[in-house]
Amino acid sequence: MGRTRDNREYGADSAAGNGPVSRHADDTAVGVARHLGSHRRMPGWLKVTAALLTVLVVGGLGFAGYWYFRLQSNITTAPLTAGDGTASDVNDSSDRMQILILGSDTRDGKNSEYGGADESTGYGKSDVMMLMDISADNKRVSVISFPRDLLVDIPQCTDPQTKRVYPARSGVMINEAMGEAGIGCAVDTVNKLTGLEIDHFMMADFNAVKELSNTVGGVDVCISDAVYDPDSQLRLPAGTSAVQGEMALAFLRTRHAFADGGDLGRIKAQQGFLSSLTRKIKDDGTLSDPAKMLKIADVVTQNLTVDNGLASVPSLVTIGNRLKNIDISKVAFVAVPTTPAVTDLNRLQIAEPAGSQLFAALRGDVDLTDPTAPATPSPKPTETTGPSAVPTETAPPVAPYNKALQPVTVANGTGVTGRSQEIVQALVAGGFTQAGQFAANPVAQSVIYYGPDFADVASDVAALLGIPAAQVQPAPAIPGVQVYLGTDFASGTSYGAAAALPENIVNQTAGDTVCQQANPVLIVRD
């Protein structure tokens, strides 16, 4: 018997409970109807949760975008060099990296309260100059300070804005290097002095110090006696004090409050300040705290100028990540060895051979806290094996020659007086009795040049002195063989032999708490 059609079956009367919805819901074999959701409202708690998640996601993206834009817009840039140099191709996340850190004494803008604009012409002078060297394995950092009174040779530099070319100068204070042609000229000057190739620079002004010290809540410093310096307005009691703002700036700027009132005492005080700041940031977990890092990043980037290769927030974050896990006992603070300048006793010059030994150690990636430790290993070159390898042809035998008749000269480009005589003596002892010597312009790397028909002699001279074959080059204008000594061969008679670093070259590590010696002239009594 057939059933009559009931319009309610299709939901005309939901109260009846006998339509398809009811049947599908009751029939577990069929499962829940696909159109069930269109007939039931979303629960209130689910709506609230969904809304909150949407707000959090959108808000988070907006927050991140805001801070990225803010930090990126804070950054000021300048070219890395002021000469023929090119941008560094270093991998910021995995390669050894060297960053020149500069403190500008410019008095414009926020710094106008520290003097008139006439006190810092052009780009200003570098009030602080430090080279930060980060090892490839991120296990150690060396921070090398250059006294502002150090006399150096400044290479030819071109102003990146005006394109004006400034000629090379000799015997000029290192803090004047960027005054005419900009920060890149300071980079070129340090490259020339050390034989290194700096990858990046960071320059901050007076305001950066004040704001950073305020942001971290003060930095602990220690001094042996109560002191007052009327020039910088530094006033501190004996013992440990937390300095921030103007007093932190005065601590770093004072030229007379420490030791004998000279630049070296000032450098040690600056290194002590940075050591304490490093400990505080590490102890507070700042480098692992996004909120704290944002505050510091905002303060720093507002007062920072970097090279074009470092001019992005990700690049700065990469460097921060490399530094956060380094053992503070492996953060070494060093001052370039100096002595009173011969031309002006109120200025300084590199002390030799200590200066050359330090620069050679830096070029060799030596751990300054443990010079006997092996350098960070470099990737090994891929060896060619198998049938694709091309056999090397055997060179024809060379007829013997008389060493005593060969013209060999030694060019002293080490900057160390009398250095060529040591090498001449080694050559004479090795049978090259016609060796001569002369002074030459300083160079970073030692090279042996040879004229026509003297390749075999040059090879034997290189073997005698331990100079690699890759540094033996033909030079048609050379009569015989010329050993051009560089700053990488400033001591000893065997190239590449580990040269002893000057005693106590490391002033302190970031793990050391050092109390500065007050200048007796400025000690005050309560």
JSON list of N, CA, C and O in Angstrom, two decimals, residues 221-252:
[
{"chain": "A", "resi": 221, "resn": "VAL", "atom": "N", "xyz": [80.67, 50.18, 36.52]},
{"chain": "A", "resi": 221, "resn": "VAL", "atom": "CA", "xyz": [82.07, 50.49, 36.27]},
{"chain": "A", "resi": 221, "resn": "VAL", "atom": "C", "xyz": [82.77, 50.65, 37.62]},
{"chain": "A", "resi": 221, "resn": "VAL", "atom": "O", "xyz": [82.14, 50.93, 38.63]},
{"chain": "A", "resi": 222, "resn": "CYS", "atom": "N", "xyz": [84.08, 50.46, 37.61]},
{"chain": "A", "resi": 222, "resn": "CYS", "atom": "CA", "xyz": [84.84, 50.51, 38.86]},
{"chain": "A", "resi": 222, "resn": "CYS", "atom": "C", "xyz": [86.05, 51.40, 38.68]},
{"chain": "A", "resi": 222, "resn": "CYS", "atom": "O", "xyz": [86.70, 51.38, 37.64]},
{"chain": "A", "resi": 223, "resn": "ILE", "atom": "N", "xyz": [86.36, 52.19, 39.71]},
{"chain": "A", "resi": 223, "resn": "ILE", "atom": "CA", "xyz": [87.54, 53.06, 39.69]},
{"chain": "A", "resi": 223, "resn": "ILE", "atom": "C", "xyz": [88.20, 53.03, 41.07]},
{"chain": "A", "resi": 223, "resn": "ILE", "atom": "O", "xyz": [87.52, 52.89, 42.10]},
{"chain": "A", "resi": 224, "resn": "SER", "atom": "N", "xyz": [89.50, 53.15, 41.09]},
{"chain": "A", "resi": 224, "resn": "SER", "atom": "CA", "xyz": [90.26, 52.95, 42.34]},
{"chain": "A", "resi": 224, "resn": "SER", "atom": "C", "xyz": [90.01, 54.04, 43.38]},
{"chain": "A", "resi": 224, "resn": "SER", "atom": "O", "xyz": [90.03, 53.77, 44.58]},
{"chain": "A", "resi": 225, "resn": "ASP", "atom": "N", "xyz": [89.80, 55.28, 42.93]},
{"chain": "A", "resi": 225, "resn": "ASP", "atom": "CA", "xyz": [89.62, 56.41, 43.85]},
{"chain": "A", "resi": 225, "resn": "ASP", "atom": "C", "xyz": [88.53, 57.33, 43.32]},
{"chain": "A", "resi": 225, "resn": "ASP", "atom": "O", "xyz": [88.21, 57.32, 42.12]},
{"chain": "A", "resi": 226, "resn": "ALA", "atom": "N", "xyz": [87.96, 58.12, 44.21]},
{"chain": "A", "resi": 226, "resn": "ALA", "atom": "CA", "xyz": [86.98, 59.12, 43.79]},
{"chain": "A", "resi": 226, "resn": "ALA", "atom": "C", "xyz": [87.66, 60.10, 42.84]},
{"chain": "A", "resi": 226, "resn": "ALA", "atom": "O", "xyz": [88.79, 60.53, 43.08]},
{"chain": "A", "resi": 227, "resn": "VAL", "atom": "N", "xyz": [86.96, 60.45, 41.76]},
{"chain": "A", "resi": 227, "resn": "VAL", "atom": "CA", "xyz": [87.58, 61.27, 40.73]},
{"chain": "A", "resi": 227, "resn": "VAL", "atom": "C", "xyz": [86.58, 62.29, 40.18]},
{"chain": "A", "resi": 227, "resn": "VAL", "atom": "O", "xyz": [85.37, 62.02, 40.15]},
{"chain": "A", "resi": 228, "resn": "TYR", "atom": "N", "xyz": [87.10, 63.44, 39.78]},
{"chain": "A", "resi": 228, "resn": "TYR", "atom": "CA", "xyz": [86.28, 64.44, 39.09]},
{"chain": "A", "resi": 228, "resn": "TYR", "atom": "C", "xyz": [87.09, 65.04, 37.96]},
{"chain": "A", "resi": 228, "resn": "TYR", "atom": "O", "xyz": [88.20, 65.54, 38.16]},
{"chain": "A", "resi": 229, "resn": "ASP", "atom": "N", "xyz": [86.52, 64.94, 36.73]},
{"chain": "A", "resi": 229, "resn": "ASP", "atom": "CA", "xyz": [87.16, 65.52, 35.56]},
{"chain": "A", "resi": 229, "resn": "ASP", "atom": "C", "xyz": [86.30, 66.69, 35.08]},
{"chain": "A", "resi": 229, "resn": "ASP", "atom": "O", "xyz": [85.21, 66.49, 34.56]},
{"chain": "A", "resi": 230, "resn": "PRO", "atom": "N", "xyz": [86.76, 67.94, 35.26]},
{"chain": "A", "resi": 230, "resn": "PRO", "atom": "CA", "xyz": [85.95, 69.10, 34.88]},
{"chain": "A", "resi": 230, "resn": "PRO", "atom": "C", "xyz": [85.69, 69.18, 33.38]},
{"chain": "A", "resi": 230, "resn": "PRO", "atom": "O", "xyz": [84.70, 69.78, 32.96]},
{"chain": "A", "resi": 231, "resn": "ASP", "atom": "N", "xyz": [86.54, 68.60, 32.56]},
{"chain": "A", "resi": 231, "resn": "ASP", "atom": "CA", "xyz": [86.34, 68.68, 31.11]},
{"chain": "A", "resi": 231, "resn": "ASP", "atom": "C", "xyz": [85.17, 67.83, 30.65]},
{"chain": "A", "resi": 231, "resn": "ASP", "atom": "O", "xyz": [84.32, 68.27, 29.88]},
{"chain": "A", "resi": 232, "resn": "SER", "atom": "N", "xyz": [85.12, 66.58, 31.10]},
{"chain": "A", "resi": 232, "resn": "SER", "atom": "CA", "xyz": [84.03, 65.68, 30.69]},
{"chain": "A", "resi": 232, "resn": "SER", "atom": "C", "xyz": [82.87, 65.69, 31.67]},
{"chain": "A", "resi": 232, "resn": "SER", "atom": "O", "xyz": [81.81, 65.11, 31.38]},
{"chain": "A", "resi": 233, "resn": "GLN", "atom": "N", "xyz": [83.07, 66.30, 32.83]},
{"chain": "A", "resi": 233, "resn": "GLN", "atom": "CA", "xyz": [82.08, 66.33, 33.91]},
{"chain": "A", "resi": 233, "resn": "GLN", "atom": "C", "xyz": [81.87, 64.95, 34.53]},
{"chain": "A", "resi": 233, "resn": "GLN", "atom": "O", "xyz": [80.84, 64.69, 35.14]},
{"chain": "A", "resi": 234, "resn": "LEU", "atom": "N", "xyz": [82.86, 64.06, 34.40]},
{"chain": "A", "resi": 234, "resn": "LEU", "atom": "CA", "xyz": [82.78, 62.77, 35.05]},
{"chain": "A", "resi": 234, "resn": "LEU", "atom": "C", "xyz": [83.06, 62.93, 36.54]},
{"chain": "A", "resi": 234, "resn": "LEU", "atom": "O", "xyz": [84.10, 63.47, 36.93]},
{"chain": "A", "resi": 235, "resn": "ARG", "atom": "N", "xyz": [82.15, 62.48, 37.37]},
{"chain": "A", "resi": 235, "resn": "ARG", "atom": "CA", "xyz": [82.34, 62.49, 38.82]},
{"chain": "A", "resi": 235, "resn": "ARG", "atom": "C", "xyz": [81.89, 61.14, 39.36]},
{"chain": "A", "resi": 235, "resn": "ARG", "atom": "O", "xyz": [80.72, 60.77, 39.24]},
{"chain": "A", "resi": 236, "resn": "LEU", "atom": "N", "xyz": [82.85, 60.39, 39.92]},
{"chain": "A", "resi": 236, "resn": "LEU", "atom": "CA", "xyz": [82.54, 59.06, 40.43]},
{"chain": "A", "resi": 236, "resn": "LEU", "atom": "C", "xyz": [83.19, 58.85, 41.79]},
{"chain": "A", "resi": 236, "resn": "LEU", "atom": "O", "xyz": [84.31, 59.32, 42.03]},
{"chain": "A", "resi": 237, "resn": "PRO", "atom": "N", "xyz": [82.53, 58.11, 42.68]},
{"chain": "A", "resi": 237, "resn": "PRO", "atom": "CA", "xyz": [83.17, 57.73, 43.95]},
{"chain": "A", "resi": 237, "resn": "PRO", "atom": "C", "xyz": [84.08, 56.54, 43.72]},
{"chain": "A", "resi": 237, "resn": "PRO", "atom": "O", "xyz": [84.04, 55.89, 42.68]},
{"chain": "A", "resi": 238, "resn": "ALA", "atom": "N", "xyz": [84.90, 56.24, 44.70]},
{"chain": "A", "resi": 238, "resn": "ALA", "atom": "CA", "xyz": [85.75, 55.05, 44.61]},
{"chain": "A", "resi": 238, "resn": "ALA", "atom": "C", "xyz": [84.88, 53.79, 44.62]},
{"chain": "A", "resi": 238, "resn": "ALA", "atom": "O", "xyz": [83.80, 53.77, 45.21]},
{"chain": "A", "resi": 239, "resn": "GLY", "atom": "N", "xyz": [85.35, 52.76, 43.93]},
{"chain": "A", "resi": 239, "resn": "GLY", "atom": "CA", "xyz": [84.61, 51.50, 43.90]},
{"chain": "A", "resi": 239, "resn": "GLY", "atom": "C", "xyz": [83.72, 51.39, 42.68]},
{"chain": "A", "resi": 239, "resn": "GLY", "atom": "O", "xyz": [83.96, 52.02, 41.65]},
{"chain": "A", "resi": 240, "resn": "THR", "atom": "N", "xyz": [82.65, 50.61, 42.81]},
{"chain": "A", "resi": 240, "resn": "THR", "atom": "CA", "xyz": [81.77, 50.31, 41.68]},
{"chain": "A", "resi": 240, "resn": "THR", "atom": "C", "xyz": [80.54, 51.21, 41.68]},
{"chain": "A", "resi": 240, "resn": "THR", "atom": "O", "xyz": [79.91, 51.42, 42.72]},
{"chain": "A", "resi": 241, "resn": "SER", "atom": "N", "xyz": [80.23, 51.74, 40.53]},
{"chain": "A", "resi": 241, "resn": "SER", "atom": "CA", "xyz": [79.04, 52.58, 40.35]},
{"chain": "A", "resi": 241, "resn": "SER", "atom": "C", "xyz": [78.32, 52.14, 39.08]},
{"chain": "A", "resi": 241, "resn": "SER", "atom": "O", "xyz": [78.95, 51.66, 38.12]},
{"chain": "A", "resi": 242, "resn": "ALA", "atom": "N", "xyz": [77.01, 52.30, 39.07]},
{"chain": "A", "resi": 242, "resn": "ALA", "atom": "CA", "xyz": [76.22, 52.04, 37.86]},
{"chain": "A", "resi": 242, "resn": "ALA", "atom": "C", "xyz": [76.05, 53.38, 37.14]},
{"chain": "A", "resi": 242, "resn": "ALA", "atom": "O", "xyz": [75.47, 54.31, 37.69]},
{"chain": "A", "resi": 243, "resn": "VAL", "atom": "N", "xyz": [76.58, 53.47, 35.93]},
{"chain": "A", "resi": 243, "resn": "VAL", "atom": "CA", "xyz": [76.49, 54.72, 35.18]},
{"chain": "A", "resi": 243, "resn": "VAL", "atom": "C", "xyz": [75.53, 54.57, 34.00]},
{"chain": "A", "resi": 243, "resn": "VAL", "atom": "O", "xyz": [75.45, 53.51, 33.39]},
{"chain": "A", "resi": 244, "resn": "GLN", "atom": "N", "xyz": [74.81, 55.62, 33.72]},
{"chain": "A", "resi": 244, "resn": "GLN", "atom": "CA", "xyz": [73.93, 55.63, 32.57]},
{"chain": "A", "resi": 244, "resn": "GLN", "atom": "C", "xyz": [73.70, 57.07, 32.12]},
{"chain": "A", "resi": 244, "resn": "GLN", "atom": "O", "xyz": [74.04, 58.00, 32.84]},
{"chain": "A", "resi": 245, "resn": "GLY", "atom": "N", "xyz": [73.15, 57.22, 30.93]},
{"chain": "A", "resi": 245, "resn": "GLY", "atom": "CA", "xyz": [72.89, 58.57, 30.43]},
{"chain": "A", "resi": 245, "resn": "GLY", "atom": "C", "xyz": [74.15, 59.39, 30.29]},
{"chain": "A", "resi": 245, "resn": "GLY", "atom": "O", "xyz": [75.17, 58.94, 29.78]},
{"chain": "A", "resi": 246, "resn": "GLU", "atom": "N", "xyz": [74.09, 60.62, 30.77]},
{"chain": "A", "resi": 246, "resn": "GLU", "atom": "CA", "xyz": [75.21, 61.55, 30.65]},
{"chain": "A", "resi": 246, "resn": "GLU", "atom": "C", "xyz": [76.47, 61.05, 31.35]},
{"chain": "A", "resi": 246, "resn": "GLU", "atom": "O", "xyz": [77.58, 61.27, 30.87]},
{"chain": "A", "resi": 247, "resn": "MET", "atom": "N", "xyz": [76.31, 60.36, 32.50]},
{"chain": "A", "resi": 247, "resn": "MET", "atom": "CA", "xyz": [77.49, 59.90, 33.23]},
{"chain": "A", "resi": 247, "resn": "MET", "atom": "C", "xyz": [78.17, 58.75, 32.48]},
{"chain": "A", "resi": 247, "resn": "MET", "atom": "O", "xyz": [79.41, 58.65, 32.49]},
{"chain": "A", "resi": 248, "resn": "ALA", "atom": "N", "xyz": [77.40, 57.91, 31.81]},
{"chain": "A", "resi": 248, "resn": "ALA", "atom": "CA", "xyz": [77.99, 56.85, 31.00]},
{"chain": "A", "resi": 248, "resn": "ALA", "atom": "C", "xyz": [78.79, 57.46, 29.85]},
{"chain": "A", "resi": 248, "resn": "ALA", "atom": "O", "xyz": [79.90, 57.01, 29.53]},
{"chain": "A", "resi": 249, "resn": "LEU", "atom": "N", "xyz": [78.22, 58.47, 29.22]},
{"chain": "A", "resi": 249, "resn": "LEU", "atom": "CA", "xyz": [78.92, 59.16, 28.14]},
{"chain": "A", "resi": 249, "resn": "LEU", "atom": "C", "xyz": [80.19, 59.83, 28.64]},
{"chain": "A", "resi": 249, "resn": "LEU", "atom": "O", "xyz": [81.25, 59.75, 28.00]},
{"chain": "A", "resi": 250, "resn": "ALA", "atom": "N", "xyz": [80.12, 60.45, 29.81]},
{"chain": "A", "resi": 250, "resn": "ALA", "atom": "CA", "xyz": [81.29, 61.11, 30.38]},
{"chain": "A", "resi": 250, "resn": "ALA", "atom": "C", "xyz": [82.39, 60.08, 30.68]},
{"chain": "A", "resi": 250, "resn": "ALA", "atom": "O", "xyz": [83.58, 60.36, 30.49]},
{"chain": "A", "resi": 251, "resn": "PHE", "atom": "N", "xyz": [81.99, 58.89, 31.14]},
{"chain": "A", "resi": 251, "resn": "PHE", "atom": "CA", "xyz": [82.97, 57.84, 31.45]},
{"chain": "A", "resi": 251, "resn": "PHE", "atom": "C", "xyz": [83.73, 57.43, 30.19]},
{"chain": "A", "resi": 251, "resn": "PHE", "atom": "O", "xyz": [84.94, 57.21, 30.23]},
{"chain": "A", "resi": 252, "resn": "LEU", "atom": "N", "xyz": [83.03, 57.34, 29.08]},
{"chain": "A", "resi": 252, "resn": "LEU", "atom": "CA", "xyz": [83.66, 56.92, 27.83]},
{"chain": "A", "resi": 252, "resn": "LEU", "atom": "C", "xyz": [84.44, 58.04, 27.16]},
{"chain": "A", "resi": 252, "resn": "LEU", "atom": "O", "xyz": [85.41, 57.79, 26.45]}
]
